[in-house]
Rosetta silent file (secondary structure, phi, psi, omega in degrees, C-alpha in Angstrom):
SEQUENCE: MQSERERRFAGPRRGQLLFVLSFLILSVLLLSQITQQTAWVNKTGLFAQPRFWPAVGVGGMVFCTALHLWRLPFRRIERADLREALRWVAALEYALWFMVYVMLVPLIGYLPMTLIFVPLLAWRMGYRSAQMMAISAAFAVFIVLFFKGVLAVRIPGAVLYDYLPDAWRSFAILYL
SCORE:     score description
SCORE:     0.000 S_00000001
   1 L     0.000  136.418 -153.445  -70.386   90.420    5.659 S_00000001
   2 L   -77.554  143.219  166.889  -71.207   87.460    3.055 S_00000001
   3 L   -79.745  149.600 -165.375  -71.902   88.271   -0.547 S_00000001
   4 H   -53.279  -29.046  174.565  -75.086   87.215   -2.239 S_00000001
   5 H   -73.022  -19.643  169.673  -72.930   84.273   -4.068 S_00000001
   6 H   -72.895  -46.406 -165.996  -71.549   83.291   -0.683 S_00000001
   7 H   -67.189  -39.862 -177.260  -75.068   82.934    0.837 S_00000001
   8 L   -76.515    3.318 -174.624  -76.387   80.797   -2.059 S_00000001
   9 L   -73.106  128.428 -174.648  -73.603   78.333   -1.843 S_00000001
  10 L  -105.761   -8.948  174.570  -75.224   75.186   -0.867 S_00000001
  11 L   -60.324  177.543  161.251  -71.864   72.811   -0.266 S_00000001
  12 L   -79.151  136.564 -172.266  -69.990   72.591    2.878 S_00000001
  13 L   -95.651  -25.059 -172.342  -67.759   75.355    3.267 S_00000001
  14 L   -78.411  117.538 -176.442  -65.163   74.084    5.532 S_00000001
  15 L    82.284   19.886  169.875  -61.788   73.123    4.120 S_00000001
  16 H   -81.684  -47.745  175.861  -62.463   73.751    0.579 S_00000001
  17 H   -75.535  -26.113  154.255  -60.332   76.647    0.103 S_00000001
  18 H   -32.936  -72.262 -165.041  -57.469   74.760    1.986 S_00000001
  19 H   -61.265  -57.485  174.902  -57.918   71.799    0.047 S_00000001
  20 H   -51.105  -55.466  175.090  -57.955   73.860   -3.484 S_00000001
  21 H   -56.858  -36.264  174.156  -54.910   75.772   -2.581 S_00000001
  22 H   -66.467  -44.605  165.413  -52.998   72.621   -1.387 S_00000001
  23 H   -50.045  -45.850 -175.430  -54.046   70.764   -4.461 S_00000001
  24 H   -56.370  -55.385  171.872  -53.136   73.697   -6.768 S_00000001
  25 H   -77.595   -5.228  169.143  -49.768   73.955   -5.390 S_00000001
  26 H   -82.330  -39.757 -167.310  -48.955   70.145   -5.468 S_00000001
  27 H   -76.815  -25.807  170.947  -50.130   70.057   -9.164 S_00000001
  28 H   -68.037  -33.082 -173.837  -48.119   73.243  -10.270 S_00000001
  29 H   -62.502  -58.397 -175.409  -45.215   71.561   -8.204 S_00000001
  30 H   -70.587  -34.805  174.418  -45.500   68.405  -10.638 S_00000001
  31 H   -54.347  -33.272 -170.429  -46.036   70.186  -13.717 S_00000001
  32 H   -76.271  -16.202  161.296  -42.803   71.990  -13.320 S_00000001
  33 L   -90.030   27.722  170.295  -41.018   68.688  -12.958 S_00000001
  34 H   -52.904  -55.293 -179.897  -42.571   67.286  -16.021 S_00000001
  35 H   -69.554   -7.751  166.840  -39.480   67.761  -18.079 S_00000001
  36 H   -92.956  -33.536 -179.283  -37.151   66.044  -15.537 S_00000001
  37 H   -88.343  -13.233 -177.262  -39.212   63.113  -14.928 S_00000001
  38 L  -127.351  177.864 -168.386  -40.361   62.126  -18.376 S_00000001
  39 L  -125.478  143.415  163.704  -38.788   62.029  -21.710 S_00000001
  40 L  -107.014  104.654 -177.396  -39.528   63.312  -25.210 S_00000001
  41 L   -81.454  123.246  177.731  -38.468   60.749  -27.887 S_00000001
  42 L   -55.022  151.641  166.990  -37.504   61.720  -31.433 S_00000001
  43 L    58.074   59.145  177.579  -39.364   60.136  -34.491 S_00000001
  44 L  -159.065  137.091 -174.327  -42.292   58.792  -32.242 S_00000001
  45 L   -60.772  152.696 -178.219  -45.868   59.856  -32.620 S_00000001
  46 H   -43.320  -65.829  178.564  -47.490   62.606  -30.473 S_00000001
  47 H   -54.959  -17.293  177.494  -49.855   60.230  -28.721 S_00000001
  48 H   -92.889  -19.758 -178.402  -46.706   57.572  -27.969 S_00000001
  49 L   -43.026  151.299 -176.033  -44.726   60.331  -26.333 S_00000001
  50 L   -97.414  -22.877  172.575  -43.713   59.062  -22.903 S_00000001
  51 L   -74.259  -15.546 -163.617  -44.245   62.801  -21.912 S_00000001
  52 H   -87.416  -56.260 -170.164  -47.531   63.504  -23.476 S_00000001
  53 H   -59.768  -48.918 -172.738  -50.208   61.603  -21.392 S_00000001
  54 H   -72.875  -22.695  169.267  -48.582   62.479  -17.931 S_00000001
  55 H   -60.189  -51.160 -178.081  -48.382   66.237  -19.177 S_00000001
  56 H   -52.749  -46.170  177.287  -52.340   66.005  -20.299 S_00000001
  57 H   -61.591  -44.005 -175.376  -53.122   64.610  -16.753 S_00000001
  58 H   -68.999  -49.728  168.455  -51.069   66.985  -14.806 S_00000001
  59 H   -50.261  -25.701  176.173  -51.900   69.918  -16.931 S_00000001
  60 H   -85.660  -55.053  172.940  -55.739   68.986  -16.465 S_00000001
  61 H   -37.004  -52.742 -168.079  -54.960   68.940  -12.417 S_00000001
  62 H   -71.673  -34.595 -178.760  -53.549   72.450  -12.725 S_00000001
  63 H   -80.052  -41.367  179.340  -56.260   73.873  -14.997 S_00000001
  64 H   -57.500  -49.164 -170.030  -59.364   72.078  -13.159 S_00000001
  65 H   -74.819  -38.121  165.048  -58.185   73.076   -9.870 S_00000001
  66 H   -38.979  -61.564 -173.291  -57.434   76.854  -11.016 S_00000001
  67 H   -59.357  -36.828  171.810  -60.876   76.919  -12.332 S_00000001
  68 H   -65.766  -30.636  177.006  -62.221   75.563   -9.090 S_00000001
  69 H   -79.037  -34.959  177.838  -60.429   78.290   -7.063 S_00000001
  70 H   -64.088  -33.245 -169.232  -61.671   80.683   -9.525 S_00000001
  71 L  -108.631   14.296 -179.251  -65.392   79.768   -9.543 S_00000001
  72 L   -91.370  143.988 -171.606  -65.173   79.242   -5.449 S_00000001
  73 L   -91.872   11.885  178.960  -67.711   82.256   -3.935 S_00000001
  74 L  -150.858  144.302 -166.340  -65.585   82.454   -1.000 S_00000001
  75 L  -145.079   39.779  175.867  -62.060   83.048   -0.628 S_00000001
  76 L  -123.556  132.961  173.781  -61.211   83.568    3.209 S_00000001
  77 L   -76.829  120.918  161.123  -59.754   81.007    5.768 S_00000001
  78 L  -113.877 -165.055 -177.384  -61.773   80.645    8.592 S_00000001
  79 H   -67.550  -40.693  171.223  -61.965   78.691   11.824 S_00000001
  80 H   -57.341  -15.942  179.394  -63.820   75.914   10.454 S_00000001
  81 H   -70.753  -45.807 -161.804  -61.069   75.585    7.543 S_00000001
  82 H   -79.373  -25.374 -179.308  -58.462   75.104   10.353 S_00000001
  83 H   -79.748  -29.023  169.938  -60.481   72.660   12.484 S_00000001
  84 H   -67.807  -43.996 -170.392  -60.979   70.689    9.272 S_00000001
  85 H   -66.358  -44.030  167.126  -57.433   70.832    8.387 S_00000001
  86 H   -44.795  -48.425  169.575  -56.774   69.340   11.879 S_00000001
  87 H   -39.138  -61.372 -168.564  -58.936   66.515   11.051 S_00000001
  88 H   -50.704  -58.273 -159.832  -56.922   65.871    7.779 S_00000001
  89 H   -67.519  -29.636  179.544  -53.555   66.032    9.793 S_00000001
  90 H   -47.326  -41.012 -173.639  -55.126   63.660   12.569 S_00000001
  91 H   -71.656  -16.727  175.849  -55.595   60.841    9.729 S_00000001
  92 H   -75.988  -23.797  177.833  -51.987   61.105    9.334 S_00000001
  93 H   -60.265  -35.133 -172.483  -51.212   59.634   12.543 S_00000001
  94 H   -76.203  -20.221  177.436  -52.156   56.216   11.216 S_00000001
  95 H   -65.142  -50.528  168.604  -49.805   56.531    8.444 S_00000001
  96 H   -44.948  -56.615 -171.352  -47.073   57.346   11.139 S_00000001
  97 H   -51.048  -66.808 -176.762  -48.110   53.937   12.886 S_00000001
  98 H   -34.528  -51.131 -179.970  -47.540   52.316    9.572 S_00000001
  99 H   -77.183  -28.722  152.213  -44.313   53.470    9.173 S_00000001
 100 H   -39.579  -60.965 -171.986  -43.101   52.756   12.498 S_00000001
 101 H   -57.074  -39.779  175.933  -44.176   49.243   12.005 S_00000001
 102 H   -69.573  -34.053  164.938  -42.246   49.029    8.593 S_00000001
 103 H   -58.220  -28.962 -164.332  -39.230   50.298   10.276 S_00000001
 104 H   -99.423  -19.540 -162.796  -39.389   48.138   13.074 S_00000001
 105 H   -79.451  -17.508 -172.417  -40.077   44.847   11.284 S_00000001
 106 H   -84.222  -33.825  179.035  -36.547   44.245    9.659 S_00000001
 107 H   -76.585  -52.251 -165.466  -35.112   44.759   13.434 S_00000001
 108 H   -97.614  -27.633  179.493  -37.681   42.833   15.516 S_00000001
 109 L   113.868  133.345  174.437  -39.270   40.244   12.923 S_00000001
 110 H   -32.739  -67.703 -166.698  -42.698   39.963   11.156 S_00000001
 111 H   -60.536  -55.159 -165.373  -44.516   37.835   13.512 S_00000001
 112 H   -55.103  -49.463 -174.140  -43.282   39.492   16.789 S_00000001
 113 H   -58.419  -42.864  171.530  -43.650   42.753   15.403 S_00000001
 114 H   -72.169  -27.456  157.864  -47.290   42.189   14.145 S_00000001
 115 H   -51.724  -40.364  175.853  -48.133   40.845   17.508 S_00000001
 116 H   -69.596  -62.993 -170.972  -47.189   43.973   19.032 S_00000001
 117 H   -57.026  -51.531 -151.909  -48.474   46.455   16.163 S_00000001
 118 H   -72.253  -51.949 -172.467  -51.948   44.816   15.700 S_00000001
 119 H   -76.769  -33.319  174.775  -53.265   44.803   19.451 S_00000001
 120 H   -74.447  -19.181  156.135  -51.667   48.518   19.970 S_00000001
 121 H   -72.654  -31.568 -173.900  -53.515   49.850   17.076 S_00000001
 122 H   -72.008  -40.343 -176.112  -56.788   48.177   18.272 S_00000001
 123 H   -67.067  -36.992 -179.854  -56.070   49.786   21.621 S_00000001
 124 H   -62.661  -47.821 -170.961  -55.464   53.190   20.071 S_00000001
 125 H   -76.165   -2.883  163.091  -58.673   53.023   18.159 S_00000001
 126 L   102.217   33.722  171.342  -60.325   52.385   21.389 S_00000001
 127 L  -110.542   99.008  178.578  -61.176   48.274   21.349 S_00000001
 128 L  -118.816    2.383  179.835  -59.663   47.997   24.783 S_00000001
 129 L   -79.897  156.725  173.021  -61.382   45.068   26.296 S_00000001
 130 H   -56.763  -28.716 -179.400  -59.847   41.769   26.664 S_00000001
 131 H   -70.945  -45.905  171.154  -61.902   39.968   24.215 S_00000001
 132 H   -52.898  -45.077 -159.719  -60.649   42.634   21.737 S_00000001
 133 H   -78.795  -44.031 -175.423  -57.144   42.485   22.558 S_00000001
 134 H   -69.073  -37.386 -175.581  -57.321   38.480   22.017 S_00000001
 135 H   -73.969  -52.975 -176.652  -59.002   38.836   18.438 S_00000001
 136 H   -50.923  -38.514  171.632  -56.681   41.354   17.556 S_00000001
 137 H   -77.599  -18.040  178.431  -53.499   38.997   18.306 S_00000001
 138 H   -72.080  -44.988 -178.461  -55.415   36.174   16.783 S_00000001
 139 H   -58.292  -33.807 -164.770  -55.934   38.450   13.602 S_00000001
 140 H   -80.220  -35.235  170.713  -52.336   39.416   13.695 S_00000001
 141 H   -71.773  -19.145  179.947  -51.177   35.487   13.526 S_00000001
 142 H   -81.030  -39.601  158.410  -53.661   34.724   11.002 S_00000001
 143 H   -27.869  -64.508  164.363  -52.037   37.809    8.983 S_00000001
 144 H   -62.072  -41.630  170.603  -48.763   36.035    9.176 S_00000001
 145 H   -47.496  -65.026  173.741  -49.631   32.886    8.568 S_00000001
 146 H   -50.653  -43.486  179.018  -51.764   33.853    5.394 S_00000001
 147 H   -71.107  -30.175 -163.117  -48.891   36.018    3.991 S_00000001
 148 H   -93.443  -43.633 -170.994  -46.165   33.896    4.905 S_00000001
 149 H   -91.854  -49.105 -177.520  -47.841   30.480    4.388 S_00000001
 150 H   -78.280  -43.270  176.318  -50.523   30.769    1.763 S_00000001
 151 L   -94.645  -10.661  174.202  -49.213   33.599   -0.376 S_00000001
 152 L    70.884   47.773  168.030  -45.476   32.772    0.124 S_00000001
 153 L   -97.342  133.769 -165.096  -44.388   36.095    0.676 S_00000001
 154 L   -86.705   98.696 -171.791  -40.691   36.288    1.331 S_00000001
 155 L  -112.157  126.528  171.715  -39.855   38.625    3.985 S_00000001
 156 L   -44.729  137.316  163.858  -36.196   38.936    5.268 S_00000001
 157 L   -45.049  154.393  178.734  -34.991   37.917    8.725 S_00000001
 158 L   -92.589  169.238  176.900  -34.837   40.226   11.321 S_00000001
 159 L   -73.158  -33.501 -175.818  -31.651   41.546   13.208 S_00000001
 160 H   -75.113  -28.206  170.241  -32.955   40.087   16.499 S_00000001
 161 H   -62.354  -18.920  177.616  -32.905   36.440   14.889 S_00000001
 162 H   -74.791    1.148 -179.719  -29.192   36.609   14.772 S_00000001
 163 H  -100.061  -13.546  172.050  -29.155   36.263   18.498 S_00000001
 164 L   -64.195  166.338  161.143  -30.907   32.947   18.405 S_00000001
 165 L   -67.130  163.122 -171.243  -29.367   29.467   18.382 S_00000001
 166 H   -68.432  -42.360  164.184  -28.774   28.248   14.941 S_00000001
 167 H   -39.598  -49.898 -177.887  -31.806   25.730   14.875 S_00000001
 168 H   -72.605  -32.296  171.865  -34.047   28.415   16.191 S_00000001
 169 H   -60.234  -34.620  167.661  -32.675   31.007   13.874 S_00000001
 170 H   -60.116  -41.589  178.729  -33.411   28.959   10.798 S_00000001
 171 H   -67.920  -33.220  179.598  -36.778   28.299   12.046 S_00000001
 172 H   -87.740  -13.949  171.401  -37.694   31.991   12.708 S_00000001
 173 H   -85.933  -31.879  177.987  -36.252   33.185    9.364 S_00000001
 174 H   -77.572  -36.127 -168.653  -38.388   30.626    7.568 S_00000001
 175 L  -113.833  -28.698 -166.591  -41.742   30.733    9.511 S_00000001
 176 L  -101.135    0.000    0.000  -41.670   33.791   11.819 S_00000001
């Protein structure tokens, strides 16, 4: 049975309790590490201390999150909360895609991996027509040209380039 306070709550309920609990745990973990990650320097003013402002920020995170949890009108995890948490986890799939891309670039090369990755990601997002695959491949080439040509980002050559003949290997390291 819902209390009067729960019935009057106007905001969305799903996921709030899980978010507040996970954020509070993360904040307390960060606060517990503040002495190992920052320093206190003798003969330095309070506001110039390397530990002061991080401690204020993380302490504020802990205080405000604990206050949010205390004022939350409901404290039961329901099915809607679990469905919301599954939606959050589903978003992590794209971070996993990116991590695989980052791990394979040094092995395969920037241009070949980008030409594989961008159309695969477009396919995963539901853009499956031949036109969209061509657009995504053209976008991949544009990205490589922009980063390597215009911005002059230096990306190390791939392991795969070692198996090319010398002239091709030099070209691949510089331009691909």
